Amino acid sequence: MLAAARARAGSGGRTLAQEVAAAAGIAVEALQGLSQSAFGLPYLALPALCAAPPQLAQLGFSDCVGRGIYPLAQPGGVLFVVADPWDEPLLQWLSSRSGGYPALGWAALADIEAALAQAQAGIKASGQLGQRIAPAGAATDGGKAISLESIERSSSAVVRFVDSAIYDALQAGASDIHFECDRAGVRVKLRLDGVLAVVAELADPQRAEEVISRIKVLAQLDIAERRVPQDGRFRAAVGRRELDFRVSVMPSIHGEDAVLRLLDKTQLHDAANVISLASLGLDDDAITRIRRLARKPHGMLLVTGPTGSGKTTTLYAALSEIRTEQDKIITIEDPVEYELPGVLQIPVNEKKGLTFSQGLRSILRHDPDKILVGEIRDPETAEIAVQAALTGHLVFTTVHANSVFDVISRFAHMDIDLYSVMSALNGIVAQRLIRSNCPRCAQPEAPAPALRDRLLAAGIAPDGVRLARSPGCEHCRHTGYKGRRAIAEVLPVGDSLRAMILRRADVADIKRHALELGVRPLALRALDLVACGATTIDEVERVVDYD
């Protein structure tokens, strides 16, 4: 009976427990009574698994999750609860880790996974939410190798609090962690999809000071200096991923605040996260236009937008698509956000004299074909980048401006010769990131009359409108949004447009000419996403300026 049940398990979507119960002619719930007498093994339901946290002295939590094991404490040792207690390779592995033949129980895999998920939440919460724990001991180096096991085993409440925040941030896909101190203590906020959300609080002002000190220790900052801003960085292994953290500590009337920027440089190495323009969520027209600009033999492709709008990621995607072994590609960035195979990437180090302008001068002596300049911040960098584009190099770069047309004004304010700039420019991309409706709780929504009129004015036919709105669920943390996608306005700089700008034509005339060339403004691309139910008009108005 057992061999047949194991052979059938999984083939019809039924678990081993269901197959055994069916073969015995009983309900699955009755296995709790039958299993001990029939197989000499206890069968545990979900409530029994959740009665106590997993015992991780012999197995790491990641092993438990990966192999479907729940190590449950019992008198005299540990009961290893698995989905298939007759799986010989699993038993051999367990024996090697536990130092002998393990005591076994079994349960449905779904119940094991649910119990582990509940335990994971409990471990991460350990030391959070203002619990009164014994005074924190000296900071350990556990913050540089962060896992659920290290969080659980740490004797320091402060270390647990900081490490839990970092672990939670990575699991949630946050870009930044904010530690905000006030009279009551410290609050932790994560920037998720571009918006801050409170995830933890520590109602203890003394602990709040220790939390900031812990972050300073990790970033090798001066823990005694609390009157001036400090910047630093550190690297940590979170689970199996190596991350860099950029740290900013700022004094305030209530002590200090700290912000950690997460930089997962290995993200683009994952086969499941291959970077491309299509993976950014851009529409087909924008992708085609950007690819055309990125494949020019020389000149400058410039991406503009506010901080956090994905400018550098777009340039990475464009570089990844055109990268070949025949080209020498060099980047200078502050900081290097992702590692690109086959590309020489240089981090800015202003303390040592390596600025964007100095680095760019050196790059030009290194025989490059394509150059990425992380950001044009000053006239010297702008001048060198323009000259590089005019002398046969393909230059990718970014600049902070609100629109494609504001870019020209930015160069003018830097006193860069307008003729040189326009001769170098191949095109400008203005970009924003829009939050997407949560796919699990999105519901159809009828358009309000004002929105219907706005869509109609944008050239979107009423019969093509499929509005949606998400009320919020566990999957999206009750925000109604999950993930972000890029929208882009792509302006190729051709002869006619170049001539208009050089003769300083009226901006309204230049915009009309761009529309005639098929350029679709950011606001209209955003409305396209509203019309197809990908996002909401509220999100569009938060991100895009209609003026």
Coordinates of C-alpha atoms in Angstrom, one line a residue, residues 23-355:
A23 CA -5.6 3.6 0.1
A24 CA -6.6 3.0 3.7
G25 CA -10.2 4.2 3.0
I26 CA -10.1 6.9 5.7
A27 CA -10.0 10.7 5.8
V28 CA -6.7 12.5 5.9
E29 CA -7.5 13.7 9.4
A30 CA -7.7 10.1 10.6
L31 CA -4.1 9.5 9.8
Q32 CA -3.1 11.1 13.1
G33 CA -4.6 8.0 14.8
L34 CA -3.6 5.4 12.2
S35 CA 0.0 6.5 11.4
Q36 CA 1.6 5.7 14.7
S37 CA 0.3 2.1 14.9
A38 CA 0.6 1.4 11.1
F39 CA 3.9 3.0 10.4
G40 CA 5.5 3.8 13.7
L41 CA 5.5 7.4 12.8
P42 CA 3.4 10.3 14.1
Y43 CA 1.3 12.2 11.6
L44 CA 1.0 15.9 12.6
A45 CA -1.5 18.4 11.5
L46 CA -0.8 22.2 11.1
P47 CA -1.9 23.1 14.7
A48 CA 0.6 20.6 16.2
L49 CA 3.4 22.0 14.0
C50 CA 2.7 25.6 15.0
A51 CA 2.6 24.8 18.7
A52 CA 6.3 25.5 19.0
P53 CA 9.0 27.3 17.0
P54 CA 11.4 25.2 14.9
Q55 CA 14.6 23.9 16.6
L56 CA 17.5 25.2 14.5
A57 CA 20.4 23.9 16.5
Q58 CA 21.2 21.2 13.9
L59 CA 19.5 22.5 10.7
G60 CA 19.6 26.0 9.3
F61 CA 16.3 27.7 8.5
S62 CA 17.2 27.9 4.8
D63 CA 17.7 24.1 4.8
C64 CA 14.3 23.6 6.4
V65 CA 12.6 25.7 3.8
G66 CA 14.5 24.2 0.9
R67 CA 13.9 20.5 1.9
G68 CA 10.5 20.8 3.5
I69 CA 11.5 19.9 7.1
Y70 CA 10.0 21.2 10.4
P71 CA 12.3 20.3 13.3
L72 CA 10.0 20.1 16.3
A73 CA 11.1 19.9 19.9
Q74 CA 10.1 16.8 21.8
P75 CA 11.1 15.2 25.1
G76 CA 14.6 13.8 24.6
G77 CA 15.4 15.5 21.3
V78 CA 14.0 16.8 18.0
L79 CA 11.3 15.3 15.8
F80 CA 12.1 16.0 12.2
V81 CA 8.7 16.4 10.4
V82 CA 8.9 15.8 6.7
A83 CA 6.4 15.3 3.9
D84 CA 7.8 11.9 2.9
P85 CA 9.5 10.0 5.7
W86 CA 10.5 7.2 3.3
D87 CA 12.6 9.4 1.1
E88 CA 16.0 7.6 1.4
P89 CA 18.2 10.5 0.0
L90 CA 16.5 12.9 2.4
L91 CA 16.9 10.5 5.4
Q92 CA 20.6 10.1 4.6
W93 CA 21.1 13.8 4.5
L94 CA 19.2 14.2 7.8
S95 CA 21.3 11.5 9.4
S96 CA 24.5 13.3 8.4
R97 CA 23.3 16.6 9.9
S98 CA 21.7 15.2 13.1
G99 CA 24.5 12.8 14.0
G100 CA 22.5 9.6 13.9
Y101 CA 19.2 8.2 12.6
P102 CA 16.7 11.0 13.1
A103 CA 13.4 10.7 14.9
L104 CA 10.8 11.3 12.2
G105 CA 7.2 12.5 11.9
W106 CA 5.3 13.3 8.8
A107 CA 2.8 15.9 7.6
A108 CA 1.4 17.4 4.5
L109 CA 4.0 19.6 2.7
A110 CA 1.6 22.5 2.6
D111 CA 1.3 22.3 6.4
I112 CA 5.0 22.2 6.8
E113 CA 5.4 25.2 4.5
A114 CA 2.7 27.1 6.4
A115 CA 4.3 26.3 9.8
L116 CA 7.7 27.5 8.5
A117 CA 6.2 30.7 7.2
Q118 CA 4.6 31.4 10.6
A119 CA 7.9 30.6 12.3
Q120 CA 9.8 32.9 9.9
A121 CA 7.5 35.8 10.8
G122 CA 8.1 35.1 14.5
I123 CA 11.9 34.9 14.1
K124 CA 12.0 38.2 12.2
A125 CA 9.9 39.9 14.8
S126 CA 12.2 38.8 17.6
G127 CA 13.5 41.9 19.3
Q128 CA 11.2 44.2 17.4
L129 CA 8.2 46.3 18.3
G130 CA 9.6 47.7 21.5
Q131 CA 9.9 44.5 23.5
R132 CA 11.7 45.1 26.9
I133 CA 14.7 42.8 26.7
A134 CA 17.7 42.8 28.9
P135 CA 20.3 45.6 28.1
A136 CA 21.9 45.0 24.8
G137 CA 25.4 43.6 24.8
A138 CA 28.3 44.7 22.7
A139 CA 27.5 44.7 19.0
T140 CA 28.5 41.5 17.2
D141 CA 29.6 41.1 13.7
G142 CA 26.3 39.3 12.9
G143 CA 25.1 42.3 10.9
K144 CA 27.5 41.4 8.1
A145 CA 26.1 37.9 7.7
I146 CA 22.4 38.2 8.2
S147 CA 20.1 35.2 8.2
L148 CA 17.1 34.1 10.2
E149 CA 19.3 31.9 12.2
S150 CA 21.7 34.7 13.1
I151 CA 18.8 37.0 14.0
E152 CA 17.3 34.3 16.3
R153 CA 20.6 33.4 18.0
S154 CA 21.8 37.0 18.6
S155 CA 21.9 38.0 22.3
S156 CA 21.6 41.7 21.5
A157 CA 18.1 43.2 21.0
V158 CA 19.6 46.1 19.1
V159 CA 21.4 43.7 16.6
R160 CA 18.2 41.7 16.2
F161 CA 16.2 44.9 15.5
V162 CA 18.7 46.2 12.9
D163 CA 19.3 42.9 11.2
S164 CA 15.6 42.1 11.1
A165 CA 14.9 45.4 9.4
I166 CA 17.6 44.6 6.8
Y167 CA 16.3 41.1 6.3
D168 CA 12.7 42.4 5.9
A169 CA 13.8 45.0 3.4
L170 CA 15.4 42.4 1.2
Q171 CA 12.4 40.1 1.4
A172 CA 10.0 42.9 0.6
G173 CA 12.1 44.2 -2.3
A174 CA 12.7 47.6 -0.7
S175 CA 15.1 50.1 -2.2
D176 CA 15.8 52.0 1.1
I177 CA 15.5 51.6 4.9
H178 CA 14.8 54.6 7.0
F179 CA 15.5 54.6 10.8
E180 CA 13.6 57.7 12.1
C181 CA 14.1 58.8 15.7
D182 CA 11.8 60.9 17.8
R183 CA 10.9 61.4 21.5
A184 CA 9.2 58.0 21.7
G185 CA 12.0 55.9 20.1
V186 CA 12.7 54.8 16.5
R187 CA 10.5 53.8 13.6
V188 CA 11.6 51.8 10.6
K189 CA 10.2 52.6 7.2
L190 CA 10.8 50.8 4.0
R191 CA 10.6 52.4 0.6
L192 CA 8.5 50.0 -1.4
D193 CA 7.8 50.8 -5.0
G194 CA 8.9 54.3 -4.4
V195 CA 6.6 55.0 -1.4
L196 CA 7.6 54.8 2.3
A197 CA 5.7 52.4 4.7
V198 CA 6.2 51.9 8.4
V199 CA 7.1 48.3 9.2
A200 CA 8.5 48.4 12.8
E201 CA 8.8 50.6 15.9
L202 CA 11.0 50.5 19.0
A203 CA 9.4 52.5 21.8
D204 CA 12.6 53.2 23.7
P205 CA 14.6 56.4 23.2
Q206 CA 17.8 54.8 24.7
R207 CA 17.5 51.8 22.3
A208 CA 17.0 54.2 19.4
E209 CA 20.4 55.8 20.1
E210 CA 21.9 52.3 20.2
V211 CA 20.2 51.4 16.9
I212 CA 21.9 54.3 15.2
S213 CA 25.2 53.4 16.8
R214 CA 24.9 49.9 15.5
I215 CA 24.4 51.2 12.0
K216 CA 27.5 53.5 12.4
V217 CA 29.6 50.5 13.5
L218 CA 28.5 48.6 10.4
A219 CA 29.4 51.5 8.1
Q220 CA 32.6 52.3 10.1
L221 CA 31.4 55.8 11.0
D222 CA 32.4 57.8 14.1
I223 CA 29.9 56.7 16.8
A224 CA 30.9 59.6 19.0
E225 CA 30.1 62.3 16.4
R226 CA 26.4 63.2 16.5
R227 CA 26.5 66.9 15.3
V228 CA 27.3 66.6 11.6
P229 CA 26.1 64.3 8.8
Q230 CA 28.1 61.2 8.0
D231 CA 28.2 59.0 5.0
G232 CA 29.5 55.4 4.7
R233 CA 28.9 52.0 3.3
F234 CA 29.2 48.3 4.2
R235 CA 28.6 44.9 2.6
A236 CA 26.5 42.2 4.1
A237 CA 25.6 38.7 3.2
V238 CA 21.8 38.5 3.6
G239 CA 20.8 34.9 3.2
R240 CA 22.7 33.8 0.1
R241 CA 22.9 37.2 -1.4
E242 CA 25.8 39.7 -1.2
L243 CA 24.6 43.3 -0.9
D244 CA 26.2 46.7 -0.6
F245 CA 24.6 49.3 1.6
R246 CA 25.1 53.0 1.2
V247 CA 24.5 54.7 4.6
S248 CA 23.6 58.3 5.4
V249 CA 23.3 59.5 9.0
M250 CA 21.8 62.9 9.7
P251 CA 21.6 64.8 13.0
S252 CA 18.2 66.0 14.2
I253 CA 16.6 67.5 17.3
H254 CA 15.8 64.0 18.5
G255 CA 19.2 62.5 18.0
E256 CA 20.0 61.1 14.6
D257 CA 18.3 59.5 11.6
A258 CA 19.8 56.9 9.3
V259 CA 19.0 55.9 5.8
L260 CA 20.3 52.7 4.2
R261 CA 20.2 52.3 0.4
L262 CA 20.3 48.7 -0.8
L263 CA 22.5 47.9 -3.7
D264 CA 22.2 44.3 -4.9
K265 CA 25.0 44.2 -7.5
T266 CA 24.4 40.5 -8.3
Q267 CA 20.8 41.0 -9.2
L268 CA 21.4 41.2 -12.9
H269 CA 23.5 38.0 -12.8
D270 CA 20.4 35.9 -12.0
A271 CA 19.1 34.1 -15.0
A272 CA 15.6 34.9 -13.9
N273 CA 16.4 38.7 -13.8
V274 CA 18.1 39.2 -17.2
I275 CA 18.1 43.0 -17.7
S276 CA 16.6 44.2 -20.9
L277 CA 14.5 47.1 -22.0
A278 CA 11.5 44.8 -22.3
S279 CA 12.0 43.7 -18.6
L280 CA 11.5 47.3 -17.5
G281 CA 7.8 47.3 -18.6
L282 CA 8.3 49.9 -21.3
D283 CA 5.9 49.9 -24.2
D284 CA 7.0 48.6 -27.6
D285 CA 7.3 52.0 -29.2
A286 CA 9.6 53.4 -26.5
I287 CA 11.7 50.2 -26.6
T288 CA 12.1 50.5 -30.4
R289 CA 13.1 54.1 -30.2
I290 CA 15.6 53.6 -27.3
R291 CA 17.2 50.6 -29.1
R292 CA 17.6 52.7 -32.2
L293 CA 19.4 55.4 -30.3
A294 CA 21.5 53.0 -28.3
R295 CA 22.8 51.4 -31.6
K296 CA 24.1 54.6 -33.1
P297 CA 27.9 54.4 -33.8
H298 CA 28.7 57.6 -31.8
G299 CA 27.0 60.5 -30.1
M300 CA 25.2 60.9 -26.8
L301 CA 22.1 59.1 -25.4
L302 CA 20.8 61.0 -22.3
V303 CA 18.2 59.8 -19.8
T304 CA 16.5 62.4 -17.5
G305 CA 14.2 62.2 -14.6
P306 CA 14.0 62.7 -10.9
T307 CA 16.0 60.7 -8.4
G308 CA 14.8 57.1 -8.2
S309 CA 13.1 57.1 -11.6
G310 CA 15.2 54.2 -12.9
K311 CA 17.5 56.2 -15.2
T312 CA 20.6 54.2 -14.6
T313 CA 18.7 50.9 -14.9
T314 CA 17.5 51.9 -18.3
L315 CA 21.0 52.7 -19.4
Y316 CA 22.2 49.3 -18.0
A317 CA 19.4 47.6 -20.0
A318 CA 20.4 49.4 -23.2
L319 CA 24.1 48.6 -22.6
S320 CA 23.3 44.9 -21.9
E321 CA 21.4 44.6 -25.2
I322 CA 24.2 46.1 -27.4
R323 CA 27.3 44.6 -25.5
T324 CA 29.6 42.5 -27.6
E325 CA 33.1 41.2 -27.2
Q326 CA 34.2 43.5 -30.0
D327 CA 33.5 46.7 -27.9
K328 CA 35.4 48.2 -25.0
I329 CA 32.7 49.4 -22.6
I330 CA 33.7 51.5 -19.5
T331 CA 31.4 53.1 -16.9
I332 CA 32.0 55.5 -14.1
E333 CA 29.3 55.6 -11.5
D334 CA 28.5 56.8 -8.0
P335 CA 28.1 54.1 -6.8
V336 CA 28.3 51.1 -9.0
E337 CA 24.7 49.8 -8.6
Y338 CA 24.9 46.5 -10.5
E339 CA 27.7 44.4 -11.9
L340 CA 27.6 44.0 -15.7
P341 CA 29.7 41.1 -17.1
G342 CA 32.3 42.1 -19.6
V343 CA 32.1 45.8 -18.7
L344 CA 34.9 47.8 -16.9
Q345 CA 33.0 49.6 -14.1
I346 CA 34.7 52.4 -12.0
P347 CA 33.3 53.7 -8.8
V348 CA 33.6 57.4 -8.0
N349 CA 35.8 58.1 -5.0
E350 CA 35.9 61.9 -4.4
K351 CA 37.9 61.5 -1.2
K352 CA 40.8 60.1 -3.3
G353 CA 40.3 62.6 -6.1
L354 CA 38.4 60.3 -8.5
T355 CA 35.5 62.5 -9.5

